[in-house]
mmCIF file of C-alpha atoms in Angstrom:
data_model
loop_
_atom_site.group_PDB
_atom_site.id
_atom_site.type_symbol
_atom_site.label_atom_id
_atom_site.label_comp_id
_atom_site.label_asym_id
_atom_site.label_seq_id
_atom_site.Cartn_x
_atom_site.Cartn_y
_atom_site.Cartn_z
ATOM 1 C CA UNK A 1 24.140 -25.678 -3.044
ATOM 2 C CA UNK A 2 22.760 -24.328 -5.879
ATOM 3 C CA UNK A 3 19.071 -24.909 -4.403
ATOM 4 C CA UNK A 4 20.133 -22.830 -1.226
ATOM 5 C CA UNK A 5 21.599 -20.296 -3.026
ATOM 6 C CA UNK A 6 18.484 -19.785 -5.372
ATOM 7 C CA UNK A 7 15.970 -19.983 -2.392
ATOM 8 C CA UNK A 8 17.882 -17.052 -0.936
ATOM 9 C CA UNK A 9 17.851 -15.086 -4.057
ATOM 10 C CA UNK A 10 14.150 -15.795 -4.616
ATOM 11 C CA UNK A 11 13.105 -14.838 -0.808
ATOM 12 C CA UNK A 12 13.668 -11.084 -1.542
ATOM 13 C CA UNK A 13 11.466 -8.577 0.192
ATOM 14 C CA UNK A 14 10.368 -5.369 -1.868
ATOM 15 C CA UNK A 15 8.933 -2.181 -0.309
ATOM 16 C CA UNK A 16 7.398 0.007 -2.484
ATOM 17 C CA UNK A 17 6.103 3.276 -1.160
ATOM 18 C CA UNK A 18 4.304 6.134 -2.367
ATOM 19 C CA UNK A 19 1.289 8.624 -2.986
ATOM 20 C CA UNK A 20 -1.871 7.691 -4.486
ATOM 21 C CA UNK A 21 -1.833 7.450 -8.566
ATOM 22 C CA UNK A 22 1.585 6.625 -8.964
ATOM 23 C CA UNK A 23 1.228 3.267 -10.194
ATOM 24 C CA UNK A 24 1.956 1.333 -7.040
ATOM 25 C CA UNK A 25 -0.849 -1.306 -7.139
ATOM 26 C CA UNK A 26 -0.398 -2.171 -10.385
ATOM 27 C CA UNK A 27 3.185 -2.025 -10.864
ATOM 28 C CA UNK A 28 3.531 -4.279 -7.316
ATOM 29 C CA UNK A 29 1.575 -6.788 -8.664
ATOM 30 C CA UNK A 30 2.832 -6.964 -11.772
ATOM 31 C CA UNK A 31 6.005 -7.091 -10.441
ATOM 32 C CA UNK A 32 5.012 -9.795 -7.887
ATOM 33 C CA UNK A 33 3.609 -12.294 -10.901
ATOM 34 C CA UNK A 34 6.595 -11.593 -13.204
ATOM 35 C CA UNK A 35 8.890 -12.650 -10.230
ATOM 36 C CA UNK A 36 6.976 -15.405 -8.609
ATOM 37 C CA UNK A 37 6.994 -13.479 -5.139
ATOM 38 C CA UNK A 38 3.805 -13.179 -2.863
ATOM 39 C CA UNK A 39 1.918 -9.561 -2.838
ATOM 40 C CA UNK A 40 0.180 -7.493 -0.374
ATOM 41 C CA UNK A 41 -1.571 -4.351 -0.736
ATOM 42 C CA UNK A 42 -1.433 -2.435 3.030
ATOM 43 C CA UNK A 43 -3.696 0.251 1.844
ATOM 44 C CA UNK A 44 -6.256 -2.453 1.222
ATOM 45 C CA UNK A 45 -5.860 -3.375 5.021
ATOM 46 C CA UNK A 46 -6.838 0.181 5.953
ATOM 47 C CA UNK A 47 -9.452 0.615 3.573
ATOM 48 C CA UNK A 48 -10.934 -2.548 5.351
ATOM 49 C CA UNK A 49 -10.770 -1.448 8.624
ATOM 50 C CA UNK A 50 -12.335 1.860 7.742
ATOM 51 C CA UNK A 51 -14.898 0.136 5.783
ATOM 52 C CA UNK A 52 -15.893 -2.248 9.270
ATOM 53 C CA UNK A 53 -16.167 1.000 10.946
ATOM 54 C CA UNK A 54 -18.388 2.715 8.812
ATOM 55 C CA UNK A 55 -20.594 -0.418 8.680
ATOM 56 C CA UNK A 56 -20.257 -0.754 12.428
ATOM 57 C CA UNK A 57 -21.402 2.717 13.401
ATOM 58 C CA UNK A 58 -18.333 3.750 14.934
ATOM 59 C CA UNK A 59 -17.722 7.669 14.865
ATOM 60 C CA UNK A 60 -14.566 7.805 12.281
ATOM 61 C CA UNK A 61 -14.406 11.555 13.307
ATOM 62 C CA UNK A 62 -13.678 10.226 17.086
ATOM 63 C CA UNK A 63 -10.021 9.024 17.889
ATOM 64 C CA UNK A 64 -10.976 7.510 20.478
ATOM 65 C CA UNK A 65 -13.700 5.207 19.279
ATOM 66 C CA UNK A 66 -11.491 4.482 16.397
ATOM 67 C CA UNK A 67 -9.011 3.091 19.041
ATOM 68 C CA UNK A 68 -11.676 1.420 21.013
ATOM 69 C CA UNK A 69 -12.782 -0.370 18.149
ATOM 70 C CA UNK A 70 -9.486 -1.140 16.050
ATOM 71 C CA UNK A 71 -8.902 -4.692 17.475
ATOM 72 C CA UNK A 72 -12.396 -5.957 16.841
ATOM 73 C CA UNK A 73 -12.680 -6.841 13.125
ATOM 74 C CA UNK A 74 -10.291 -10.109 11.821
ATOM 75 C CA UNK A 75 -9.028 -8.816 8.562
ATOM 76 C CA UNK A 76 -7.323 -11.556 6.386
ATOM 77 C CA UNK A 77 -5.594 -10.791 3.121
ATOM 78 C CA UNK A 78 -4.788 -12.959 0.224
ATOM 79 C CA UNK A 79 -1.447 -12.495 -1.368
ATOM 80 C CA UNK A 80 -1.765 -14.068 -4.684
ATOM 81 C CA UNK A 81 -0.543 -11.260 -7.272
ATOM 82 C CA UNK A 82 -2.904 -12.514 -9.679
ATOM 83 C CA UNK A 83 -5.602 -12.510 -7.520
ATOM 84 C CA UNK A 84 -5.370 -10.876 -4.363
ATOM 85 C CA UNK A 85 -8.027 -11.030 -1.692
ATOM 86 C CA UNK A 86 -9.089 -9.155 1.308
ATOM 87 C CA UNK A 87 -11.850 -10.121 4.082
ATOM 88 C CA UNK A 88 -12.850 -8.928 7.212
ATOM 89 C CA UNK A 89 -14.451 -11.110 9.769
ATOM 90 C CA UNK A 90 -14.721 -13.921 6.798
ATOM 91 C CA UNK A 91 -16.781 -11.451 4.367
ATOM 92 C CA UNK A 92 -15.289 -10.428 1.044
ATOM 93 C CA UNK A 93 -14.408 -6.823 1.070
ATOM 94 C CA UNK A 94 -12.505 -6.321 -1.774
ATOM 95 C CA UNK A 95 -15.184 -4.558 -3.374
ATOM 96 C CA UNK A 96 -16.811 -2.330 -0.709
ATOM 97 C CA UNK A 97 -13.390 -1.003 0.517
ATOM 98 C CA UNK A 98 -13.132 1.001 -2.778
ATOM 99 C CA UNK A 99 -16.088 3.110 -2.249
ATOM 100 C CA UNK A 100 -15.686 6.944 -2.176
ATOM 101 C CA UNK A 101 -17.108 6.901 1.293
ATOM 102 C CA UNK A 102 -14.149 4.693 2.378
ATOM 103 C CA UNK A 103 -11.752 6.817 0.112
ATOM 104 C CA UNK A 104 -12.718 9.962 2.095
ATOM 105 C CA UNK A 105 -12.313 8.427 5.679
ATOM 106 C CA UNK A 106 -9.214 6.244 5.171
ATOM 107 C CA UNK A 107 -6.760 8.987 6.179
ATOM 108 C CA UNK A 108 -8.544 9.859 9.347
ATOM 109 C CA UNK A 109 -8.935 6.063 10.564
ATOM 110 C CA UNK A 110 -5.483 5.378 9.683
ATOM 111 C CA UNK A 111 -3.834 8.403 11.322
ATOM 112 C CA UNK A 112 -4.897 6.762 14.684
ATOM 113 C CA UNK A 113 -1.763 4.745 16.506
ATOM 114 C CA UNK A 114 -3.805 2.071 17.712
ATOM 115 C CA UNK A 115 -4.956 1.242 14.451
ATOM 116 C CA UNK A 116 -1.584 1.748 12.740
ATOM 117 C CA UNK A 117 -0.138 -0.395 15.422
ATOM 118 C CA UNK A 118 -2.195 -3.253 14.797
ATOM 119 C CA UNK A 119 -2.057 -3.286 10.886
ATOM 120 C CA UNK A 120 1.556 -3.044 10.910
ATOM 121 C CA UNK A 121 1.744 -6.217 13.169
ATOM 122 C CA UNK A 122 -0.355 -7.895 10.844
ATOM 123 C CA UNK A 123 1.798 -6.620 7.754
ATOM 124 C CA UNK A 124 4.826 -7.872 9.454
ATOM 125 C CA UNK A 125 3.623 -11.303 10.156
ATOM 126 C CA UNK A 126 2.361 -11.617 6.754
ATOM 127 C CA UNK A 127 5.696 -10.691 5.162
ATOM 128 C CA UNK A 128 7.323 -13.226 7.701
ATOM 129 C CA UNK A 129 5.166 -15.754 6.615
ATOM 130 C CA UNK A 130 6.124 -15.326 2.891
ATOM 131 C CA UNK A 131 8.955 -17.846 2.461
ATOM 132 C CA UNK A 132 9.278 -17.204 -1.116
ATOM 133 C CA UNK A 133 9.759 -13.348 -0.834
ATOM 134 C CA UNK A 134 7.269 -10.790 -1.147
ATOM 135 C CA UNK A 135 6.104 -7.149 -2.698
ATOM 136 C CA UNK A 136 4.708 -4.989 0.126
ATOM 137 C CA UNK A 137 3.113 -1.757 -1.213
ATOM 138 C CA UNK A 138 1.993 0.912 0.854
ATOM 139 C CA UNK A 139 3.352 4.592 2.591
ATOM 140 C CA UNK A 140 5.386 3.619 5.259
ATOM 141 C CA UNK A 141 6.749 0.223 4.542
ATOM 142 C CA UNK A 142 10.511 1.165 3.883
ATOM 143 C CA UNK A 143 10.246 3.553 6.839
ATOM 144 C CA UNK A 144 8.300 1.722 9.241
ATOM 145 C CA UNK A 145 6.561 -1.667 8.396
ATOM 146 C CA UNK A 146 9.569 -3.162 7.196
ATOM 147 C CA UNK A 147 12.654 -1.113 7.506
ATOM 148 C CA UNK A 148 15.365 -3.826 6.865
ATOM 149 C CA UNK A 149 13.643 -4.686 3.370
ATOM 150 C CA UNK A 150 15.818 -6.173 0.714
ATOM 151 C CA UNK A 151 14.986 -3.264 -1.685
ATOM 152 C CA UNK A 152 12.819 -0.341 -0.961
ATOM 153 C CA UNK A 153 11.222 1.892 -4.181
ATOM 154 C CA UNK A 154 9.344 5.169 -3.713
ATOM 155 C CA UNK A 155 7.080 5.835 -6.627
ATOM 156 C CA UNK A 156 6.579 9.347 -7.335
ATOM 157 C CA UNK A 157 4.397 11.230 -10.150
ATOM 158 C CA UNK A 158 3.200 15.218 -10.488
ATOM 159 C CA UNK A 159 -0.359 15.825 -9.145
ATOM 160 C CA UNK A 160 -1.831 16.429 -12.645
ATOM 161 C CA UNK A 161 -0.199 12.647 -13.996
ATOM 162 C CA UNK A 162 -1.601 11.252 -10.726
ATOM 163 C CA UNK A 163 -4.998 12.767 -11.033
ATOM 164 C CA UNK A 164 -5.549 11.792 -14.534
ATOM 165 C CA UNK A 165 -4.523 8.191 -13.642
ATOM 166 C CA UNK A 166 -7.138 8.238 -11.004
ATOM 167 C CA UNK A 167 -10.314 9.734 -13.277
ATOM 168 C CA UNK A 168 -9.293 7.311 -15.665
ATOM 169 C CA UNK A 169 -9.924 4.593 -12.950
ATOM 170 C CA UNK A 170 -13.238 6.157 -11.956
ATOM 171 C CA UNK A 171 -16.051 6.855 -14.522
ATOM 172 C CA UNK A 172 -17.649 10.444 -14.309
ATOM 173 C CA UNK A 173 -15.050 11.744 -11.884
ATOM 174 C CA UNK A 174 -13.896 15.701 -12.154
ATOM 175 C CA UNK A 175 -10.078 16.020 -12.721
ATOM 176 C CA UNK A 176 -9.961 18.805 -10.806
ATOM 177 C CA UNK A 177 -11.714 17.434 -7.707
ATOM 178 C CA UNK A 178 -9.608 14.591 -8.179
ATOM 179 C CA UNK A 179 -6.320 16.738 -8.237
ATOM 180 C CA UNK A 180 -7.405 18.409 -4.942
ATOM 181 C CA UNK A 181 -8.361 15.495 -3.570
ATOM 182 C CA UNK A 182 -5.110 14.058 -3.658
ATOM 183 C CA UNK A 183 -3.146 16.858 -2.406
ATOM 184 C CA UNK A 184 -5.327 16.736 0.474
ATOM 185 C CA UNK A 185 -4.363 13.297 1.091
ATOM 186 C CA UNK A 186 -0.923 13.967 0.430
ATOM 187 C CA UNK A 187 -0.948 16.458 3.388
ATOM 188 C CA UNK A 188 -2.902 14.307 5.677
ATOM 189 C CA UNK A 189 -0.635 10.823 5.285
ATOM 190 C CA UNK A 190 2.627 13.101 4.965
ATOM 191 C CA UNK A 191 1.489 15.225 8.316
ATOM 192 C CA UNK A 192 0.145 12.338 10.461
ATOM 193 C CA UNK A 193 2.484 11.776 13.692
ATOM 194 C CA UNK A 194 2.275 8.119 13.532
ATOM 195 C CA UNK A 195 4.395 6.636 10.331
ATOM 196 C CA UNK A 196 3.681 9.514 8.190
ATOM 197 C CA UNK A 197 4.350 8.883 4.060
ATOM 198 C CA UNK A 198 8.117 9.701 3.585
ATOM 199 C CA UNK A 199 10.681 8.267 1.292
ATOM 200 C CA UNK A 200 13.052 5.847 3.303
ATOM 201 C CA UNK A 201 16.726 7.543 3.127
ATOM 202 C CA UNK A 202 17.955 4.347 1.375
ATOM 203 C CA UNK A 203 14.942 3.783 -0.872
ATOM 204 C CA UNK A 204 15.443 4.258 -4.688
ATOM 205 C CA UNK A 205 12.901 6.928 -6.195
ATOM 206 C CA UNK A 206 11.077 6.381 -9.638
ATOM 207 C CA UNK A 207 9.553 8.966 -11.123
ATOM 208 C CA UNK A 208 6.451 7.932 -12.995
ATOM 209 C CA UNK A 209 4.876 11.021 -14.312
ATOM 210 C CA UNK A 210 6.597 10.421 -18.040
ATOM 211 C CA UNK A 211 6.555 6.661 -17.900
ATOM 212 C CA UNK A 212 4.180 4.013 -18.973
ATOM 213 C CA UNK A 213 3.105 1.331 -16.520
ATOM 214 C CA UNK A 214 5.021 -1.399 -18.580
ATOM 215 C CA UNK A 215 7.978 0.936 -18.432
ATOM 216 C CA UNK A 216 7.670 1.113 -14.446
ATOM 217 C CA UNK A 217 7.183 -2.671 -14.117
ATOM 218 C CA UNK A 218 10.360 -3.388 -16.169
ATOM 219 C CA UNK A 219 12.396 -0.616 -13.966
ATOM 220 C CA UNK A 220 11.457 -2.444 -10.901
ATOM 221 C CA UNK A 221 11.830 -5.855 -12.433
ATOM 222 C CA UNK A 222 15.228 -4.821 -13.112
ATOM 223 C CA UNK A 223 16.090 -3.261 -9.667
ATOM 224 C CA UNK A 224 14.937 -6.418 -7.857
ATOM 225 C CA UNK A 225 16.650 -8.942 -10.039
ATOM 226 C CA UNK A 226 20.004 -6.756 -9.447
ATOM 227 C CA UNK A 227 19.224 -6.944 -5.710
ATOM 228 C CA UNK A 228 18.688 -10.870 -6.162
ATOM 229 C CA UNK A 229 22.215 -11.417 -7.858
ATOM 230 C CA UNK A 230 23.820 -9.130 -5.439
ATOM 231 C CA UNK A 231 22.512 -11.459 -2.701
#
C-alpha cells in the first residue's frame, strides 16, 4: 500500500513557464535533480528545429518553408537533469543551438503553427513516458502543452534583472542590447497567435528579481513537495 502511495506522490508533473532570464532552466534542472524527477527543456527543442532549418537552407523568414520542413528533423531529448541532452538526426546539438544566430531566429520559427503542433506532441509524449514524474520548462507548458499538470509555476523578474543574468551568461555582451533583445523576444512570444507566452490561471507566480538562485530552487522544491503531500 505504502509503495503505491509513494509512487503516486513521486510521479508529479511540474510545469515551469516564464520569459528568458528568470532562472527557468537552472531552477528546473536543480528541482528535478533534488526530487528525483526527469527534466525537459522545451526551449531547446525549438532551438534545435531552428538550428536544423538554418543548417539545411530553410528560409526562416518564410512561414510556408518552415511549415513544409517542420516534420523532417528527428529531435531526441534526454531527460536526466544532471546531464540533459538533445540530438537532431543523431547529431549532438547542445552546443550549436545556443548560438546568437539561433537565438535571434527561434521566435520566428516557433511561431509557426505546424512547428508548435509537432513539438507540442513530442513534449506530451515525453511527459507521458516519464513514469517517475517530470519537470517541464518552457513558455506555454501550463497553458497549452500540459494544462493538467499537477503544479504550474510562472517565473518572472524585472527586465533589468533578466538582462543582467543573461549578460553574465554571455561573455562580452552589452547589457542594454541584451535588455532590448529580451523585451523584443517577450513581445514576439506573448503576441504570437499559436500558444503565446502566458501565465496559466492556476499557476503560482514567483518573482525572482530579488531572489538568489538557491532561494528560487528552495521555493519551488517546497511547492512541489506540498503538492506531493496533498496528492
